[in-house]
Amino acid sequence: MSPVTIPVGPQHPALKEPESFDITLEGERILGVTMRLGYNHRGIEKACEARSWVQDLFLLERICGICSHAHSTAFCMAVEDIASLQVPPRAQFIRTLVGELERIHSHLLWLGVAGHEIGLDTLMMYAWRDRETVMDLLALLTGNRVNYGINLIGGVRRDVSAEQLEQVLRSIDFLEQRVRYYVEVARTESTLHQRLAGVGPLSMDDARRLGAIGPTGRASMVDRDTRRDDPYLAYGEVQFKVITDWHCDVYGRTLVRLGELLESFSIIRQLAARLPAGPLKVKAPRKVPAGQAVARYEAPRGEDLHFVRSNGTERPERVKVRAPTLANLASVAKMLENHRLADVPIVIAAIDPCFSCTDRAVRLARSAGCERLSWAELRQHGIDWYRREAGLDLAALDRRLAAHPPPGGPP
Amino acid sequence: MKWPGKMAAEALRQLLRRPATVPYPSVPAQMPERFRGRIVFDAATCVGCGLCERDCPSGALTINEVGKKRYEAVFQLDRCLFCALCVDLCNKRSLAATREFELAAVRRGDLRVLYPAPAAAKESDGAA
Amino acid sequence: MTAVLAALLALCVFPGLLFAAAGGLAAEFVDRKLHARMQNRVGPPWFQPLADFVKLLSKEELIPGQADRFVFRAMPILALAAATTALFCIPLFGPRAISRFEGDALVVLYLLTLPTLSFFLGGWASTSPYASIGSMRSLTQLFAYEVPLLMVLMAPGLLAGSWSLSGMALFFQAHALLALSNLPGLCVALVALLGKLEKVPFDLAEAETEIVAGTFTEYSGRRLAFFRLAVDVEAVVAASLLASVFLPWGLSLPLAATVPLYLFKVLAVLFVLALLRTILARLRLEQMLEFCWKWLAPAAMLQLLISVLLAGGLSR
């Protein structure tokens, strides 16, 4: 059979978010993979520059639904660093608690998705049913099931009562039972093992070279975890193990995530036992003093990096987000070498891709052979292109928006 | 030791249990206390400082002065993030978050909610 | 004249299209409901498969520009016709089927293979990359489960000394205990049936997360409705086949008893199939081939051996 190229994406039942993987196949064997990103680019970093600090907090939270707290907290940490704010310890603990609950919900979601990709829908249904417990818990604590909005620059918005903590601990006990069952299933179910073991191997050297982080890297023995290496929030005050695994394949990534779930339960119990009393926040200035800072947060998928630069005004000058999936995507092509088409969905799913987090703009430093367009030139280029190719006149849009501005707030 | 069919026991057990699905909307969904649903406005207490309008992340809220110290609020439900930042910022407790979340509408106009200002006399009730 | 009328009635109503279609839709409901309940979900209402069928009939049909139009259009009808015809030779409510002759067991097996062939041809004619891969997998899969299934369905025939399903049923009606020797064959048949009906763990020809819809990717509207109905009818036919060959007890009872008995046996087979598809993950092509040749085929040969020995013992 001559090689044929199959598109997996941008729309494909295997992917939960749009991204394009063009797979060249010969029969069932993969000859090569071409990836194209950017389908979820929404111009968030640019939008941040037009909004005030607190508005940006809520904007960045909505980069992704699964790791929303990660982005929101990382941004807060960076801004608090620039403004030299001392966040009270109770706020740090509450942020950590919500962060760990988010990790639990994200890993359970991943377990379900992995089950679905290999045809074991039952695992998906059970895992997502158990995930409802965490979602209800988060709704109770923060007021919403996703996009928790618990952070403010300088602290948190809501307190956690003793009853809520008790509810958290009860739910954690139930979830621990369930996760131990899933670990048993992962260990003994042979069809699961056949689909996950030996699939998507990434040796430790390759993982280091390609920059794999988070559970993807830890399953290849890359012993990095920002919570331990660079403790932030309340992680310096709790004991936990960093789970690594020697399998270096999708099975290893499964075991790492299940192990991290159990560690999260332990962390939450420690946080609940040692929650300090005190204020919930400190007052944050409206105009953050000039400066720049980098904040690193261990999101469920790996290290999330936020770079924030302020020029002393009410709005940030630059916000840059490097999501963990961007670092892990590079290893997907390597993992798919010498594999079969049937492995593509699970290998992609195993890095726990969050393309919404990943798609940010990148400006190339070298511009030899390409044109550099200014913002105005780029806009005009877009208008001309649409007029030429699709017969649409978008220049009028600007005038119409100027004539009838939407009520209040930035456009 | 790996063998197929580990989940058989659990699957058979689930057959005898009630489904975990909540039959919404036959059964009304109840959100927890302090859930951030639709925001409501009490015009009687508003002093028009505009903090809520200024800091709304999506520009969903506009406070208009319609008379001397009388303010009305216009909410664009399709822009609201339900983050309740406005609720937290208001020093006069004029805004509150309800638990309503079933806010879908067929016409765009229905998503524009107006909270009129109180009548000219100071003693009348604020409409909300 | 009455013979023609009787034949028409048999073709259209019982055990023809209407019975097969109704049975197929009911079987799909049972499977989906059991699958859902085992996953702690509610599952669809009883009329869901019928509603799906009617909805698909009303949808627009799109044929890819490069597709072979004749083959593309003919395959769903071939699949449905073959699956329905197989029901004629299977004894349902008694030891005699409507149409019986020596060798009808092989005819039934052949008719059950035709739908797989039609899936392959339909997918191939679609010229879509997903469909091509699906059809290639579907045909390769055939090599894995077909041989054990054939062997294990021949074993009772060897014992009964007849290549007719009705003949087998009559033999086991007389020697009820001997049917117990076919139980290993029943286990093999249940697993091989998962392959024939393209259910997890052997549903790689239609793996939703890998190749969208495999052989059915380009089908829509009426033709997709017929393909899905063909799959459902195949399930009923296969369950009836298993019930008549491996569970041939109570066939001499009056009609009032054999109808519920038949329903019970078919439901039992469907239950096991639903359970297996709920708790197992999908295997890759080479893993399926390895499993079927390493475990299923030897088990089938064991069953054959048992039947041969028993047949030899009986004849002495």
mmCIF file of N, CA, C and O in Angstrom, chain C residues 65-100:
data_model
loop_
_atom_site.group_PDB
_atom_site.id
_atom_site.type_symbol
_atom_site.label_atom_id
_atom_site.label_comp_id
_atom_site.label_asym_id
_atom_site.label_seq_id
_atom_site.Cartn_x
_atom_site.Cartn_y
_atom_site.Cartn_z
ATOM 1 N N GLY C 65 -17.497 12.058 -4.100
ATOM 2 C CA GLY C 65 -17.396 12.198 -5.545
ATOM 3 C C GLY C 65 -16.631 11.070 -6.196
ATOM 4 O O GLY C 65 -16.967 10.620 -7.292
ATOM 5 N N GLN C 66 -15.554 10.588 -5.487
ATOM 6 C CA GLN C 66 -14.716 9.581 -6.124
ATOM 7 C C GLN C 66 -15.184 8.161 -5.845
ATOM 8 O O GLN C 66 -14.554 7.213 -6.278
ATOM 9 N N ALA C 67 -16.289 8.028 -5.115
ATOM 10 C CA ALA C 67 -16.693 6.682 -4.713
ATOM 11 C C ALA C 67 -17.266 5.914 -5.886
ATOM 12 O O ALA C 67 -17.802 6.499 -6.834
ATOM 13 N N ASP C 68 -17.183 4.587 -5.767
ATOM 14 C CA ASP C 68 -17.798 3.704 -6.759
ATOM 15 C C ASP C 68 -19.290 3.669 -6.436
ATOM 16 O O ASP C 68 -19.717 3.014 -5.488
ATOM 17 N N ARG C 69 -20.102 4.349 -7.221
ATOM 18 C CA ARG C 69 -21.478 4.587 -6.818
ATOM 19 C C ARG C 69 -22.281 3.317 -6.677
ATOM 20 O O ARG C 69 -23.061 3.161 -5.752
ATOM 21 N N PHE C 70 -22.099 2.364 -7.606
ATOM 22 C CA PHE C 70 -22.937 1.179 -7.564
ATOM 23 C C PHE C 70 -22.657 0.370 -6.297
ATOM 24 O O PHE C 70 -23.576 -0.007 -5.561
ATOM 25 N N VAL C 71 -21.371 0.128 -6.062
ATOM 26 C CA VAL C 71 -21.008 -0.673 -4.890
ATOM 27 C C VAL C 71 -21.438 0.047 -3.622
ATOM 28 O O VAL C 71 -22.006 -0.540 -2.703
ATOM 29 N N PHE C 72 -21.168 1.356 -3.594
ATOM 30 C CA PHE C 72 -21.508 2.146 -2.397
ATOM 31 C C PHE C 72 -22.979 2.011 -2.078
ATOM 32 O O PHE C 72 -23.382 1.866 -0.924
ATOM 33 N N ARG C 73 -23.822 2.050 -3.099
ATOM 34 C CA ARG C 73 -25.258 2.032 -2.847
ATOM 35 C C ARG C 73 -25.785 0.636 -2.577
ATOM 36 O O ARG C 73 -26.770 0.474 -1.870
ATOM 37 N N ALA C 74 -25.097 -0.387 -3.130
ATOM 38 C CA ALA C 74 -25.646 -1.733 -3.009
ATOM 39 C C ALA C 74 -25.298 -2.397 -1.681
ATOM 40 O O ALA C 74 -26.034 -3.261 -1.211
ATOM 41 N N MET C 75 -24.179 -2.007 -1.096
ATOM 42 C CA MET C 75 -23.681 -2.766 0.057
ATOM 43 C C MET C 75 -24.610 -2.804 1.263
ATOM 44 O O MET C 75 -24.786 -3.862 1.874
ATOM 45 N N PRO C 76 -25.231 -1.685 1.639
ATOM 46 C CA PRO C 76 -26.117 -1.790 2.810
ATOM 47 C C PRO C 76 -27.250 -2.779 2.576
ATOM 48 O O PRO C 76 -27.644 -3.517 3.489
ATOM 49 N N ILE C 77 -27.778 -2.798 1.345
ATOM 50 C CA ILE C 77 -28.894 -3.699 1.064
ATOM 51 C C ILE C 77 -28.420 -5.145 1.120
ATOM 52 O O ILE C 77 -29.097 -6.027 1.664
ATOM 53 N N LEU C 78 -27.220 -5.380 0.587
ATOM 54 C CA LEU C 78 -26.666 -6.731 0.631
ATOM 55 C C LEU C 78 -26.513 -7.191 2.073
ATOM 56 O O LEU C 78 -26.881 -8.320 2.438
ATOM 57 N N ALA C 79 -25.989 -6.293 2.920
ATOM 58 C CA ALA C 79 -25.757 -6.670 4.321
ATOM 59 C C ALA C 79 -27.081 -7.026 4.991
ATOM 60 O O ALA C 79 -27.204 -8.058 5.658
ATOM 61 N N LEU C 80 -28.079 -6.168 4.819
ATOM 62 C CA LEU C 80 -29.356 -6.409 5.476
ATOM 63 C C LEU C 80 -30.005 -7.686 4.955
ATOM 64 O O LEU C 80 -30.526 -8.507 5.718
ATOM 65 N N ALA C 81 -29.950 -7.877 3.648
ATOM 66 C CA ALA C 81 -30.579 -9.055 3.055
ATOM 67 C C ALA C 81 -29.913 -10.332 3.546
ATOM 68 O O ALA C 81 -30.587 -11.300 3.926
ATOM 69 N N ALA C 82 -28.577 -10.330 3.566
ATOM 70 C CA ALA C 82 -27.866 -11.538 3.980
ATOM 71 C C ALA C 82 -28.172 -11.863 5.434
ATOM 72 O O ALA C 82 -28.466 -13.021 5.775
ATOM 73 N N ALA C 83 -28.138 -10.839 6.282
ATOM 74 C CA ALA C 83 -28.374 -11.105 7.705
ATOM 75 C C ALA C 83 -29.790 -11.633 7.916
ATOM 76 O O ALA C 83 -30.011 -12.554 8.698
ATOM 77 N N THR C 84 -30.764 -11.036 7.220
ATOM 78 C CA THR C 84 -32.139 -11.470 7.420
ATOM 79 C C THR C 84 -32.371 -12.876 6.895
ATOM 80 O O THR C 84 -33.077 -13.677 7.511
ATOM 81 N N THR C 85 -31.754 -13.193 5.754
ATOM 82 C CA THR C 85 -31.972 -14.512 5.172
ATOM 83 C C THR C 85 -31.464 -15.613 6.078
ATOM 84 O O THR C 85 -32.026 -16.705 6.125
ATOM 85 N N ALA C 86 -30.388 -15.309 6.828
ATOM 86 C CA ALA C 86 -29.814 -16.343 7.690
ATOM 87 C C ALA C 86 -30.830 -16.826 8.711
ATOM 88 O O ALA C 86 -30.774 -17.963 9.164
ATOM 89 N N LEU C 87 -31.770 -15.965 9.061
ATOM 90 C CA LEU C 87 -32.728 -16.328 10.101
ATOM 91 C C LEU C 87 -33.634 -17.478 9.659
ATOM 92 O O LEU C 87 -34.200 -18.188 10.485
ATOM 93 N N PHE C 88 -33.754 -17.664 8.348
ATOM 94 C CA PHE C 88 -34.667 -18.702 7.858
ATOM 95 C C PHE C 88 -34.223 -20.092 8.236
ATOM 96 O O PHE C 88 -35.028 -20.999 8.380
ATOM 97 N N CYS C 89 -32.900 -20.281 8.330
ATOM 98 C CA CYS C 89 -32.402 -21.636 8.539
ATOM 99 C C CYS C 89 -32.183 -21.963 10.010
ATOM 100 O O CYS C 89 -31.733 -23.056 10.334
ATOM 101 N N ILE C 90 -32.460 -21.018 10.877
ATOM 102 C CA ILE C 90 -32.158 -21.249 12.290
ATOM 103 C C ILE C 90 -33.437 -21.671 12.992
ATOM 104 O O ILE C 90 -34.453 -20.980 12.902
ATOM 105 N N PRO C 91 -33.410 -22.795 13.698
ATOM 106 C CA PRO C 91 -34.607 -23.210 14.434
ATOM 107 C C PRO C 91 -34.829 -22.293 15.625
ATOM 108 O O PRO C 91 -33.984 -22.161 16.481
ATOM 109 N N LEU C 92 -35.993 -21.630 15.637
ATOM 110 C CA LEU C 92 -36.234 -20.644 16.677
ATOM 111 C C LEU C 92 -37.088 -21.203 17.811
ATOM 112 O O LEU C 92 -36.656 -21.296 18.934
ATOM 113 N N PHE C 93 -38.319 -21.551 17.458
ATOM 114 C CA PHE C 93 -39.262 -21.948 18.516
ATOM 115 C C PHE C 93 -39.482 -23.434 18.574
ATOM 116 O O PHE C 93 -40.414 -23.900 19.178
ATOM 117 N N GLY C 94 -38.647 -24.171 17.953
ATOM 118 C CA GLY C 94 -38.805 -25.624 17.958
ATOM 119 C C GLY C 94 -37.585 -26.193 17.276
ATOM 120 O O GLY C 94 -36.714 -25.442 16.856
ATOM 121 N N PRO C 95 -37.506 -27.485 17.144
ATOM 122 C CA PRO C 95 -36.295 -28.029 16.548
ATOM 123 C C PRO C 95 -36.260 -27.919 15.030
ATOM 124 O O PRO C 95 -35.297 -28.341 14.409
ATOM 125 N N ARG C 96 -37.324 -27.376 14.407
ATOM 126 C CA ARG C 96 -37.307 -27.290 12.958
ATOM 127 C C ARG C 96 -37.358 -25.832 12.512
ATOM 128 O O ARG C 96 -38.211 -25.082 12.950
ATOM 129 N N ALA C 97 -36.444 -25.490 11.623
ATOM 130 C CA ALA C 97 -36.456 -24.149 11.065
ATOM 131 C C ALA C 97 -37.375 -24.115 9.856
ATOM 132 O O ALA C 97 -37.784 -25.144 9.349
ATOM 133 N N ILE C 98 -37.695 -22.916 9.410
ATOM 134 C CA ILE C 98 -38.592 -22.768 8.257
ATOM 135 C C ILE C 98 -37.984 -23.427 7.029
ATOM 136 O O ILE C 98 -38.658 -24.070 6.243
ATOM 137 N N SER C 99 -36.667 -23.250 6.899
ATOM 138 C CA SER C 99 -36.021 -23.795 5.707
ATOM 139 C C SER C 99 -34.906 -24.698 6.178
ATOM 140 O O SER C 99 -33.980 -24.254 6.844
ATOM 141 N N ARG C 100 -35.015 -26.002 5.907
ATOM 142 C CA ARG C 100 -33.971 -26.874 6.402
ATOM 143 C C ARG C 100 -33.529 -27.855 5.325
ATOM 144 O O ARG C 100 -34.334 -28.372 4.559
#
